[in-house]
Amino acid sequence: MALSVAPELRRKHRRNRLRTLGFLSPWLVGFSVFFAYPLLATVYFSFMHYNQIKEPTFVGLRNWTYVLTQMPLFGPALWNTLWLVVVMVALRVVFGLGIGLLVTKVKSGVGLFRTAFYIPYLAPPVAATVAFVFLLSPGSGPVNEILSAVGIDSPPTWFNDPAWAKPSLVMLSLWGIGDLMVIFMAALLDVPKEQYEAAELDGAGAWARFRYVTWPSITPIVMFAVVTGVVQTMQYYTQALVAGKLASGISVGPGTVIQPGYPDHSTLTVGQLVYSLGFQNFNTGAACVLSLVLFAIAMAVTSLLMRKRAGLLTAED
């Protein structure tokens, strides 16, 4: 009897495994095609000399040595990227949460305020960057004209000044804060009103209610905003490249190759360096090394943020 039951159990387990694989197949295909294969290919080409024309040849650690010790622009690009990650992500979270709190407290005209803050987020990145470069133009931009009119004789040159170029990009990102505003609004509206009423009965002020009622309820959303912001900013590319090209005043035409990072490599990011190496200089091996370095840093920062001791999540979360 036991011998006849065993094959049936094995067939049942096999059917269950096949059924499970069937349900997982869309994710497995997507993971394999869009993550696992590109990652393995990047690792493979990082040890190869490959100009996208001839067959790749093995060069060992030569690409890694070149990027980490000999590439002059790697340090500035990494510094600019990490600067943007720290400053831009922090300010976007703070401003998004602040605007979300403001809109949820407005008694009338909520739809108007929500629409006004969300519409800039819908602007295409290139169009938004072009508009910002025009507004902050040192010679004819309306922002500097207003600053001069109020008595500031030497306004910043914004995207033409290495000291102001990255803060100008941060201002551009804060202008399109609508995505985080909507996310934080949903989280704030989900906080139980009974907790606010109980805190008021206990005599808690506005800051105490935010600290002990609002903040513990929205910390998972804050963590989500920080992690996704770090991942997106580590890949920062379009706005910095377009702003640098427009601010430089160089006309772009067929066959024109412009080195990114204007002015003085202050807006150069690792993403721009990857593109420049891989698709302008056809140094695929070095570009793959940079991609892996960027991936490792993003994974390390994300893992650090996701740990319970990071301070945003409690043990219950």
PDB file of C-alpha atoms in Angstrom:
ATOM      1  CA  MET A   1       0.000   0.000   0.000  1.00  0.00           C
ATOM      2  CA  ALA A   2       2.818   2.407   0.940  1.00  0.00           C
ATOM      3  CA  LEU A   3       4.609   1.679  -2.335  1.00  0.00           C
ATOM      4  CA  SER A   4       1.507   2.695  -4.338  1.00  0.00           C
ATOM      5  CA  VAL A   5       1.001   5.909  -2.350  1.00  0.00           C
ATOM      6  CA  ALA A   6       4.597   7.162  -2.764  1.00  0.00           C
ATOM      7  CA  PRO A   7       4.486   7.599  -6.587  1.00  0.00           C
ATOM      8  CA  GLU A   8       1.150   9.410  -6.260  1.00  0.00           C
ATOM      9  CA  LEU A   9       2.608  11.815  -3.684  1.00  0.00           C
ATOM     10  CA  ARG A  10       5.594  12.464  -5.896  1.00  0.00           C
ATOM     11  CA  ARG A  11       3.321  13.227  -8.857  1.00  0.00           C
ATOM     12  CA  LYS A  12       1.257  15.551  -6.678  1.00  0.00           C
ATOM     13  CA  HIS A  13       4.343  17.413  -5.479  1.00  0.00           C
ATOM     14  CA  ARG A  14       5.576  17.675  -9.063  1.00  0.00           C
ATOM     15  CA  ARG A  15       2.250  19.137 -10.206  1.00  0.00           C
ATOM     16  CA  ASN A  16       2.337  21.634  -7.338  1.00  0.00           C
ATOM     17  CA  ARG A  17       5.865  22.706  -8.265  1.00  0.00           C
ATOM     18  CA  LEU A  18       4.928  23.101 -11.927  1.00  0.00           C
ATOM     19  CA  ARG A  19       1.830  25.089 -10.960  1.00  0.00           C
ATOM     20  CA  THR A  20       3.929  27.353  -8.748  1.00  0.00           C
ATOM     21  CA  LEU A  21       6.483  27.864 -11.506  1.00  0.00           C
ATOM     22  CA  GLY A  22       3.650  28.680 -13.887  1.00  0.00           C
ATOM     23  CA  PHE A  23       2.399  31.450 -11.606  1.00  0.00           C
ATOM     24  CA  LEU A  24       5.958  32.709 -11.085  1.00  0.00           C
ATOM     25  CA  SER A  25       6.916  32.526 -14.750  1.00  0.00           C
ATOM     26  CA  PRO A  26       6.069  36.182 -15.630  1.00  0.00           C
ATOM     27  CA  TRP A  27       8.280  37.413 -12.797  1.00  0.00           C
ATOM     28  CA  LEU A  28      11.016  34.881 -13.570  1.00  0.00           C
ATOM     29  CA  VAL A  29      11.082  35.877 -17.248  1.00  0.00           C
ATOM     30  CA  GLY A  30      11.153  39.580 -16.396  1.00  0.00           C
ATOM     31  CA  PHE A  31      13.841  39.111 -13.748  1.00  0.00           C
ATOM     32  CA  SER A  32      16.002  37.018 -16.076  1.00  0.00           C
ATOM     33  CA  VAL A  33      15.657  39.243 -19.145  1.00  0.00           C
ATOM     34  CA  PHE A  34      15.759  42.688 -17.550  1.00  0.00           C
ATOM     35  CA  PHE A  35      17.997  42.150 -14.506  1.00  0.00           C
ATOM     36  CA  ALA A  36      19.942  38.898 -14.277  1.00  0.00           C
ATOM     37  CA  TYR A  37      21.176  38.771 -17.885  1.00  0.00           C
ATOM     38  CA  PRO A  38      22.154  42.495 -18.079  1.00  0.00           C
ATOM     39  CA  LEU A  39      23.952  42.212 -14.728  1.00  0.00           C
ATOM     40  CA  LEU A  40      25.896  39.117 -15.766  1.00  0.00           C
ATOM     41  CA  ALA A  41      26.708  40.672 -19.154  1.00  0.00           C
ATOM     42  CA  THR A  42      27.960  43.828 -17.423  1.00  0.00           C
ATOM     43  CA  VAL A  43      30.217  41.769 -15.172  1.00  0.00           C
ATOM     44  CA  TYR A  44      31.496  39.834 -18.191  1.00  0.00           C
ATOM     45  CA  PHE A  45      32.294  42.931 -20.280  1.00  0.00           C
ATOM     46  CA  SER A  46      33.977  44.651 -17.324  1.00  0.00           C
ATOM     47  CA  PHE A  47      36.868  42.207 -17.802  1.00  0.00           C
ATOM     48  CA  MET A  48      36.948  42.665 -21.574  1.00  0.00           C
ATOM     49  CA  HIS A  49      38.259  45.166 -24.070  1.00  0.00           C
ATOM     50  CA  TYR A  50      35.229  45.752 -26.305  1.00  0.00           C
ATOM     51  CA  ASN A  51      34.604  48.662 -28.660  1.00  0.00           C
ATOM     52  CA  GLN A  52      31.208  47.332 -29.893  1.00  0.00           C
ATOM     53  CA  ILE A  53      32.741  46.534 -33.296  1.00  0.00           C
ATOM     54  CA  LYS A  54      35.418  43.897 -32.833  1.00  0.00           C
ATOM     55  CA  GLU A  55      35.125  40.754 -30.757  1.00  0.00           C
ATOM     56  CA  PRO A  56      35.734  41.325 -27.025  1.00  0.00           C
ATOM     57  CA  THR A  57      39.121  40.288 -25.707  1.00  0.00           C
ATOM     58  CA  PHE A  58      39.957  39.420 -22.107  1.00  0.00           C
ATOM     59  CA  VAL A  59      42.087  42.040 -20.318  1.00  0.00           C
ATOM     60  CA  GLY A  60      41.685  40.977 -16.696  1.00  0.00           C
ATOM     61  CA  LEU A  61      41.506  43.814 -14.176  1.00  0.00           C
ATOM     62  CA  ARG A  62      42.807  46.464 -16.574  1.00  0.00           C
ATOM     63  CA  ASN A  63      39.411  48.196 -16.870  1.00  0.00           C
ATOM     64  CA  TRP A  64      38.946  48.198 -13.093  1.00  0.00           C
ATOM     65  CA  THR A  65      42.438  49.607 -12.530  1.00  0.00           C
ATOM     66  CA  TYR A  66      41.846  52.340 -15.102  1.00  0.00           C
ATOM     67  CA  VAL A  67      38.507  53.435 -13.638  1.00  0.00           C
ATOM     68  CA  LEU A  68      39.445  53.289  -9.957  1.00  0.00           C
ATOM     69  CA  THR A  69      42.993  54.694 -10.133  1.00  0.00           C
ATOM     70  CA  GLN A  70      43.608  56.438 -13.457  1.00  0.00           C
ATOM     71  CA  MET A  71      40.351  57.992 -14.665  1.00  0.00           C
ATOM     72  CA  PRO A  72      40.529  61.720 -13.756  1.00  0.00           C
ATOM     73  CA  LEU A  73      36.772  62.346 -13.957  1.00  0.00           C
ATOM     74  CA  PHE A  74      35.670  59.404 -11.823  1.00  0.00           C
ATOM     75  CA  GLY A  75      36.219  61.253  -8.537  1.00  0.00           C
ATOM     76  CA  PRO A  76      34.283  64.425  -9.490  1.00  0.00           C
ATOM     77  CA  ALA A  77      31.446  62.395 -11.036  1.00  0.00           C
ATOM     78  CA  LEU A  78      31.128  60.195  -7.947  1.00  0.00           C
ATOM     79  CA  TRP A  79      31.258  63.204  -5.623  1.00  0.00           C
ATOM     80  CA  ASN A  80      28.572  65.060  -7.614  1.00  0.00           C
ATOM     81  CA  THR A  81      26.344  61.996  -7.641  1.00  0.00           C
ATOM     82  CA  LEU A  82      26.653  61.409  -3.900  1.00  0.00           C
ATOM     83  CA  TRP A  83      26.122  65.139  -3.235  1.00  0.00           C
ATOM     84  CA  LEU A  84      22.899  65.053  -5.225  1.00  0.00           C
ATOM     85  CA  VAL A  85      21.797  61.873  -3.444  1.00  0.00           C
ATOM     86  CA  VAL A  86      22.268  63.394   0.008  1.00  0.00           C
ATOM     87  CA  VAL A  87      21.009  66.926  -0.629  1.00  0.00           C
ATOM     88  CA  MET A  88      18.378  66.363  -3.294  1.00  0.00           C
ATOM     89  CA  VAL A  89      16.740  63.319  -1.693  1.00  0.00           C
ATOM     90  CA  ALA A  90      16.677  64.911   1.768  1.00  0.00           C
ATOM     91  CA  LEU A  91      15.174  68.182   0.543  1.00  0.00           C
ATOM     92  CA  ARG A  92      12.648  66.451  -1.694  1.00  0.00           C
ATOM     93  CA  VAL A  93      11.397  64.344   1.204  1.00  0.00           C
ATOM     94  CA  VAL A  94      11.218  67.352   3.538  1.00  0.00           C
ATOM     95  CA  PHE A  95       9.494  69.591   0.985  1.00  0.00           C
ATOM     96  CA  GLY A  96       7.144  66.831  -0.185  1.00  0.00           C
ATOM     97  CA  LEU A  97       6.083  66.081   3.377  1.00  0.00           C
ATOM     98  CA  GLY A  98       5.735  69.780   4.204  1.00  0.00           C
ATOM     99  CA  ILE A  99       3.560  70.511   1.172  1.00  0.00           C
ATOM    100  CA  GLY A 100       1.519  67.381   1.868  1.00  0.00           C
ATOM    101  CA  LEU A 101       0.881  68.592   5.423  1.00  0.00           C
ATOM    102  CA  LEU A 102      -0.011  72.047   4.123  1.00  0.00           C
ATOM    103  CA  VAL A 103      -2.497  70.798   1.546  1.00  0.00           C
ATOM    104  CA  THR A 104      -4.198  68.408   3.983  1.00  0.00           C
ATOM    105  CA  LYS A 105      -4.711  71.279   6.449  1.00  0.00           C
ATOM    106  CA  VAL A 106      -6.249  73.666   3.893  1.00  0.00           C
ATOM    107  CA  LYS A 107      -9.977  74.089   4.507  1.00  0.00           C
ATOM    108  CA  SER A 108     -11.008  75.330   1.069  1.00  0.00           C
ATOM    109  CA  GLY A 109      -9.511  75.153  -2.396  1.00  0.00           C
ATOM    110  CA  VAL A 110      -7.783  71.840  -1.766  1.00  0.00           C
ATOM    111  CA  GLY A 111      -8.198  70.757  -5.385  1.00  0.00           C
ATOM    112  CA  LEU A 112      -6.651  73.979  -6.660  1.00  0.00           C
ATOM    113  CA  PHE A 113      -3.596  73.710  -4.392  1.00  0.00           C
ATOM    114  CA  ARG A 114      -3.148  70.005  -5.152  1.00  0.00           C
ATOM    115  CA  THR A 115      -3.335  70.624  -8.895  1.00  0.00           C
ATOM    116  CA  ALA A 116      -0.962  73.608  -8.744  1.00  0.00           C
ATOM    117  CA  PHE A 117       1.695  71.600  -6.929  1.00  0.00           C
ATOM    118  CA  TYR A 118       1.241  68.430  -9.007  1.00  0.00           C
ATOM    119  CA  ILE A 119       1.188  69.876 -12.549  1.00  0.00           C
ATOM    120  CA  PRO A 120       4.949  70.705 -12.634  1.00  0.00           C
ATOM    121  CA  TYR A 121       5.715  67.026 -12.035  1.00  0.00           C
ATOM    122  CA  LEU A 122       3.956  66.184 -15.320  1.00  0.00           C
ATOM    123  CA  ALA A 123       6.319  68.370 -17.338  1.00  0.00           C
ATOM    124  CA  PRO A 124       8.830  66.316 -19.381  1.00  0.00           C
ATOM    125  CA  PRO A 125      12.320  66.458 -17.845  1.00  0.00           C
ATOM    126  CA  VAL A 126      13.900  68.044 -20.930  1.00  0.00           C
ATOM    127  CA  ALA A 127      11.204  70.728 -21.244  1.00  0.00           C
ATOM    128  CA  ALA A 128      11.353  71.516 -17.527  1.00  0.00           C
ATOM    129  CA  THR A 129      15.146  71.824 -17.644  1.00  0.00           C
ATOM    130  CA  VAL A 130      15.026  74.115 -20.691  1.00  0.00           C
ATOM    131  CA  ALA A 131      12.517  76.344 -18.906  1.00  0.00           C
ATOM    132  CA  PHE A 132      14.643  76.489 -15.754  1.00  0.00           C
ATOM    133  CA  VAL A 133      17.814  77.331 -17.676  1.00  0.00           C
ATOM    134  CA  PHE A 134      15.929  80.200 -19.324  1.00  0.00           C
ATOM    135  CA  LEU A 135      14.501  81.453 -16.028  1.00  0.00           C
ATOM    136  CA  LEU A 136      17.918  81.333 -14.356  1.00  0.00           C
ATOM    137  CA  SER A 137      19.862  82.742 -17.308  1.00  0.00           C
ATOM    138  CA  PRO A 138      22.482  85.182 -15.923  1.00  0.00           C
ATOM    139  CA  GLY A 139      22.004  87.824 -18.609  1.00  0.00           C
ATOM    140  CA  SER A 140      18.333  87.805 -19.539  1.00  0.00           C
ATOM    141  CA  GLY A 141      16.635  85.479 -17.079  1.00  0.00           C
ATOM    142  CA  PRO A 142      13.637  86.914 -15.209  1.00  0.00           C
ATOM    143  CA  VAL A 143      14.884  85.545 -11.877  1.00  0.00           C
ATOM    144  CA  ASN A 144      18.090  87.605 -11.952  1.00  0.00           C
ATOM    145  CA  GLU A 145      16.160  90.645 -13.192  1.00  0.00           C
ATOM    146  CA  ILE A 146      13.882  90.372 -10.155  1.00  0.00           C
ATOM    147  CA  LEU A 147      16.857  89.948  -7.837  1.00  0.00           C
ATOM    148  CA  SER A 148      18.503  93.026  -9.353  1.00  0.00           C
ATOM    149  CA  ALA A 149      15.278  94.982  -8.975  1.00  0.00           C
ATOM    150  CA  VAL A 150      15.117  94.247  -5.237  1.00  0.00           C
ATOM    151  CA  GLY A 151      18.671  95.445  -4.678  1.00  0.00           C
ATOM    152  CA  ILE A 152      20.873  92.391  -5.233  1.00  0.00           C
ATOM    153  CA  ASP A 153      23.568  93.817  -7.479  1.00  0.00           C
ATOM    154  CA  SER A 154      25.487  90.582  -8.070  1.00  0.00           C
ATOM    155  CA  PRO A 155      22.940  87.739  -8.426  1.00  0.00           C
ATOM    156  CA  PRO A 156      24.192  84.190  -8.933  1.00  0.00           C
ATOM    157  CA  THR A 157      24.986  82.957 -12.409  1.00  0.00           C
ATOM    158  CA  TRP A 158      23.261  79.667 -11.546  1.00  0.00           C
ATOM    159  CA  PHE A 159      24.014  76.981 -14.160  1.00  0.00           C
ATOM    160  CA  ASN A 160      27.103  78.903 -15.341  1.00  0.00           C
ATOM    161  CA  ASP A 161      28.702  78.892 -11.883  1.00  0.00           C
ATOM    162  CA  PRO A 162      30.253  75.659 -10.520  1.00  0.00           C
ATOM    163  CA  ALA A 163      29.195  76.650  -7.013  1.00  0.00           C
ATOM    164  CA  TRP A 164      25.534  77.166  -7.999  1.00  0.00           C
ATOM    165  CA  ALA A 165      25.048  74.525 -10.709  1.00  0.00           C
ATOM    166  CA  LYS A 166      24.131  71.642  -8.385  1.00  0.00           C
ATOM    167  CA  PRO A 167      21.885  73.801  -6.147  1.00  0.00           C
ATOM    168  CA  SER A 168      20.109  74.909  -9.328  1.00  0.00           C
ATOM    169  CA  LEU A 169      19.444  71.262 -10.189  1.00  0.00           C
ATOM    170  CA  VAL A 170      18.089  70.760  -6.675  1.00  0.00           C
ATOM    171  CA  MET A 171      15.735  73.718  -7.179  1.00  0.00           C
ATOM    172  CA  LEU A 172      14.556  72.110 -10.412  1.00  0.00           C
ATOM    173  CA  SER A 173      13.824  68.851  -8.595  1.00  0.00           C
ATOM    174  CA  LEU A 174      11.905  70.689  -5.848  1.00  0.00           C
ATOM    175  CA  TRP A 175       9.788  72.422  -8.476  1.00  0.00           C
ATOM    176  CA  GLY A 176       8.549  68.995  -9.595  1.00  0.00           C
ATOM    177  CA  ILE A 177       7.764  67.743  -6.090  1.00  0.00           C
ATOM    178  CA  GLY A 178       4.190  66.746  -6.966  1.00  0.00           C
ATOM    179  CA  ASP A 179       4.840  62.986  -6.941  1.00  0.00           C
ATOM    180  CA  LEU A 180       6.007  62.936  -3.324  1.00  0.00           C
ATOM    181  CA  MET A 181       3.281  65.369  -2.316  1.00  0.00           C
ATOM    182  CA  VAL A 182       0.574  62.972  -3.502  1.00  0.00           C
ATOM    183  CA  ILE A 183       2.231  59.993  -1.797  1.00  0.00           C
ATOM    184  CA  PHE A 184       2.575  61.828   1.508  1.00  0.00           C
ATOM    185  CA  MET A 185      -0.961  63.197   1.274  1.00  0.00           C
ATOM    186  CA  ALA A 186      -2.317  59.664   0.981  1.00  0.00           C
ATOM    187  CA  ALA A 187      -0.254  58.597   3.999  1.00  0.00           C
ATOM    188  CA  LEU A 188      -1.300  61.613   6.073  1.00  0.00           C
ATOM    189  CA  LEU A 189      -4.979  61.149   5.316  1.00  0.00           C
ATOM    190  CA  ASP A 190      -4.677  57.519   6.392  1.00  0.00           C
ATOM    191  CA  VAL A 191      -3.620  58.424   9.953  1.00  0.00           C
ATOM    192  CA  PRO A 192      -6.547  57.600  12.316  1.00  0.00           C
ATOM    193  CA  LYS A 193      -8.310  60.772  13.447  1.00  0.00           C
ATOM    194  CA  GLU A 194      -9.042  59.145  16.813  1.00  0.00           C
ATOM    195  CA  GLN A 195      -5.345  59.322  17.645  1.00  0.00           C
ATOM    196  CA  TYR A 196      -5.269  63.060  16.955  1.00  0.00           C
ATOM    197  CA  GLU A 197      -8.362  63.574  19.123  1.00  0.00           C
ATOM    198  CA  ALA A 198      -6.850  61.580  21.971  1.00  0.00           C
ATOM    199  CA  ALA A 199      -3.607  63.571  21.716  1.00  0.00           C
ATOM    200  CA  GLU A 200      -5.515  66.862  21.835  1.00  0.00           C
ATOM    201  CA  LEU A 201      -7.416  65.706  24.916  1.00  0.00           C
ATOM    202  CA  ASP A 202      -4.060  64.984  26.563  1.00  0.00           C
ATOM    203  CA  GLY A 203      -2.943  68.545  25.795  1.00  0.00           C
ATOM    204  CA  ALA A 204      -0.494  67.739  22.980  1.00  0.00           C
ATOM    205  CA  GLY A 205       0.473  70.639  20.779  1.00  0.00           C
ATOM    206  CA  ALA A 206       0.986  70.641  17.014  1.00  0.00           C
ATOM    207  CA  TRP A 207       4.606  69.468  17.221  1.00  0.00           C
ATOM    208  CA  ALA A 208       3.793  66.755  19.770  1.00  0.00           C
ATOM    209  CA  ARG A 209       0.935  65.471  17.591  1.00  0.00           C
ATOM    210  CA  PHE A 210       3.246  65.299  14.582  1.00  0.00           C
ATOM    211  CA  ARG A 211       6.039  63.613  16.524  1.00  0.00           C
ATOM    212  CA  TYR A 212       4.010  61.010  18.411  1.00  0.00           C
ATOM    213  CA  VAL A 213       0.999  60.474  16.114  1.00  0.00           C
ATOM    214  CA  THR A 214       1.789  61.465  12.522  1.00  0.00           C
ATOM    215  CA  TRP A 215       5.438  60.420  12.275  1.00  0.00           C
ATOM    216  CA  PRO A 216       5.066  56.815  13.555  1.00  0.00           C
ATOM    217  CA  SER A 217       2.206  56.281  11.095  1.00  0.00           C
ATOM    218  CA  ILE A 218       3.987  57.570   8.004  1.00  0.00           C
ATOM    219  CA  THR A 219       7.522  56.254   8.607  1.00  0.00           C
ATOM    220  CA  PRO A 220       7.081  53.336   6.137  1.00  0.00           C
ATOM    221  CA  ILE A 221       6.093  55.852   3.444  1.00  0.00           C
ATOM    222  CA  VAL A 222       9.061  58.061   4.322  1.00  0.00           C
ATOM    223  CA  MET A 223      11.311  55.005   3.994  1.00  0.00           C
ATOM    224  CA  PHE A 224       9.778  54.243   0.597  1.00  0.00           C
ATOM    225  CA  ALA A 225      10.349  57.836  -0.561  1.00  0.00           C
ATOM    226  CA  VAL A 226      13.964  57.839   0.630  1.00  0.00           C
ATOM    227  CA  VAL A 227      14.890  54.482  -0.912  1.00  0.00           C
ATOM    228  CA  THR A 228      13.273  55.173  -4.282  1.00  0.00           C
ATOM    229  CA  GLY A 229      14.764  58.673  -4.266  1.00  0.00           C
ATOM    230  CA  VAL A 230      18.260  57.299  -3.657  1.00  0.00           C
ATOM    231  CA  VAL A 231      17.924  54.767  -6.485  1.00  0.00           C
ATOM    232  CA  GLN A 232      16.591  57.383  -8.923  1.00  0.00           C
ATOM    233  CA  THR A 233      19.173  60.024  -8.031  1.00  0.00           C
ATOM    234  CA  MET A 234      22.036  57.565  -8.372  1.00  0.00           C
ATOM    235  CA  GLN A 235      20.968  57.335 -12.030  1.00  0.00           C
ATOM    236  CA  TYR A 236      20.589  61.121 -12.433  1.00  0.00           C
ATOM    237  CA  TYR A 237      21.304  61.960 -16.052  1.00  0.00           C
ATOM    238  CA  THR A 238      18.869  63.926 -18.212  1.00  0.00           C
ATOM    239  CA  GLN A 239      18.438  67.175 -16.302  1.00  0.00           C
ATOM    240  CA  ALA A 240      22.145  67.623 -15.555  1.00  0.00           C
ATOM    241  CA  LEU A 241      23.151  66.885 -19.159  1.00  0.00           C
ATOM    242  CA  VAL A 242      20.546  69.187 -20.746  1.00  0.00           C
ATOM    243  CA  ALA A 243      21.254  72.023 -18.281  1.00  0.00           C
ATOM    244  CA  GLY A 244      24.992  71.814 -18.910  1.00  0.00           C
ATOM    245  CA  LYS A 245      24.609  71.805 -22.690  1.00  0.00           C
ATOM    246  CA  LEU A 246      22.198  74.752 -22.726  1.00  0.00           C
ATOM    247  CA  ALA A 247      24.152  76.814 -20.204  1.00  0.00           C
ATOM    248  CA  SER A 248      27.398  76.298 -22.143  1.00  0.00           C
ATOM    249  CA  GLY A 249      25.897  78.080 -25.146  1.00  0.00           C
ATOM    250  CA  ILE A 250      27.315  75.555 -27.610  1.00  0.00           C
ATOM    251  CA  SER A 251      24.966  74.799 -30.480  1.00  0.00           C
ATOM    252  CA  VAL A 252      24.306  71.106 -30.859  1.00  0.00           C
ATOM    253  CA  GLY A 253      24.148  69.739 -34.383  1.00  0.00           C
ATOM    254  CA  PRO A 254      24.753  66.493 -36.273  1.00  0.00           C
ATOM    255  CA  GLY A 255      28.085  65.020 -35.290  1.00  0.00           C
ATOM    256  CA  THR A 256      28.607  67.431 -32.395  1.00  0.00           C
ATOM    257  CA  VAL A 257      30.171  65.750 -29.356  1.00  0.00           C
ATOM    258  CA  ILE A 258      29.992  67.768 -26.135  1.00  0.00           C
ATOM    259  CA  GLN A 259      31.710  66.612 -22.980  1.00  0.00           C
ATOM    260  CA  PRO A 260      29.174  66.573 -20.132  1.00  0.00           C
ATOM    261  CA  GLY A 261      29.601  68.296 -16.778  1.00  0.00           C
ATOM    262  CA  TYR A 262      29.552  72.016 -17.633  1.00  0.00           C
ATOM    263  CA  PRO A 263      30.656  74.140 -15.864  1.00  0.00           C
ATOM    264  CA  ASP A 264      33.997  72.689 -14.739  1.00  0.00           C
ATOM    265  CA  HIS A 265      32.550  69.187 -14.296  1.00  0.00           C
ATOM    266  CA  SER A 266      30.263  70.477 -11.504  1.00  0.00           C
ATOM    267  CA  THR A 267      27.190  68.737 -12.995  1.00  0.00           C
ATOM    268  CA  LEU A 268      28.981  65.599 -14.170  1.00  0.00           C
ATOM    269  CA  THR A 269      27.348  62.460 -12.767  1.00  0.00           C
ATOM    270  CA  VAL A 270      28.324  58.816 -12.953  1.00  0.00           C
ATOM    271  CA  GLY A 271      25.404  58.173 -15.304  1.00  0.00           C
ATOM    272  CA  GLN A 272      26.729  60.756 -17.763  1.00  0.00           C
ATOM    273  CA  LEU A 273      30.211  59.275 -17.496  1.00  0.00           C
ATOM    274  CA  VAL A 274      28.852  55.802 -18.292  1.00  0.00           C
ATOM    275  CA  TYR A 275      27.141  57.115 -21.414  1.00  0.00           C
ATOM    276  CA  SER A 276      30.184  59.125 -22.486  1.00  0.00           C
ATOM    277  CA  LEU A 277      32.520  56.138 -22.116  1.00  0.00           C
ATOM    278  CA  GLY A 278      30.213  53.539 -23.594  1.00  0.00           C
ATOM    279  CA  PHE A 279      28.525  55.358 -26.491  1.00  0.00           C
ATOM    280  CA  GLN A 280      30.838  58.266 -27.332  1.00  0.00           C
ATOM    281  CA  ASN A 281      34.276  56.772 -26.696  1.00  0.00           C
ATOM    282  CA  PHE A 282      33.189  53.136 -27.259  1.00  0.00           C
ATOM    283  CA  ASN A 283      35.027  51.984 -24.145  1.00  0.00           C
ATOM    284  CA  THR A 284      32.437  49.427 -23.116  1.00  0.00           C
ATOM    285  CA  GLY A 285      34.633  47.717 -20.515  1.00  0.00           C
ATOM    286  CA  ALA A 286      35.234  50.886 -18.496  1.00  0.00           C
ATOM    287  CA  ALA A 287      31.556  51.850 -18.803  1.00  0.00           C
ATOM    288  CA  CYS A 288      30.574  48.465 -17.389  1.00  0.00           C
ATOM    289  CA  VAL A 289      32.957  48.941 -14.464  1.00  0.00           C
ATOM    290  CA  LEU A 290      31.359  52.300 -13.678  1.00  0.00           C
ATOM    291  CA  SER A 291      27.905  50.719 -13.893  1.00  0.00           C
ATOM    292  CA  LEU A 292      28.891  48.005 -11.431  1.00  0.00           C
ATOM    293  CA  VAL A 293      30.387  50.549  -9.033  1.00  0.00           C
ATOM    294  CA  LEU A 294      27.174  52.570  -9.190  1.00  0.00           C
ATOM    295  CA  PHE A 295      25.101  49.426  -8.658  1.00  0.00           C
ATOM    296  CA  ALA A 296      27.197  48.379  -5.652  1.00  0.00           C
ATOM    297  CA  ILE A 297      26.907  51.818  -4.025  1.00  0.00           C
ATOM    298  CA  ALA A 298      23.149  51.932  -4.616  1.00  0.00           C
ATOM    299  CA  MET A 299      22.729  48.443  -3.122  1.00  0.00           C
ATOM    300  CA  ALA A 300      24.892  49.328  -0.113  1.00  0.00           C
ATOM    301  CA  VAL A 301      23.008  52.544   0.626  1.00  0.00           C
ATOM    302  CA  THR A 302      19.644  50.856   0.156  1.00  0.00           C
ATOM    303  CA  SER A 303      20.612  47.966   2.438  1.00  0.00           C
ATOM    304  CA  LEU A 304      21.774  50.451   5.073  1.00  0.00           C
ATOM    305  CA  LEU A 305      18.504  52.366   4.882  1.00  0.00           C
ATOM    306  CA  MET A 306      16.405  49.207   5.037  1.00  0.00           C
ATOM    307  CA  ARG A 307      17.971  48.043   8.279  1.00  0.00           C
ATOM    308  CA  LYS A 308      15.772  48.490  11.356  1.00  0.00           C
ATOM    309  CA  ARG A 309      18.482  50.428  13.154  1.00  0.00           C
ATOM    310  CA  ALA A 310      18.430  53.122  10.475  1.00  0.00           C
ATOM    311  CA  GLY A 311      15.921  54.897  12.687  1.00  0.00           C
ATOM    312  CA  LEU A 312      12.966  55.280  10.336  1.00  0.00           C
ATOM    313  CA  LEU A 313      11.306  51.956  11.076  1.00  0.00           C
ATOM    314  CA  THR A 314      10.450  50.493  14.432  1.00  0.00           C
ATOM    315  CA  ALA A 315      10.580  46.825  15.380  1.00  0.00           C
ATOM    316  CA  GLU A 316       6.817  46.499  14.876  1.00  0.00           C
ATOM    317  CA  ASP A 317       7.087  47.614  11.219  1.00  0.00           C
TER     318      ASP A 317
END
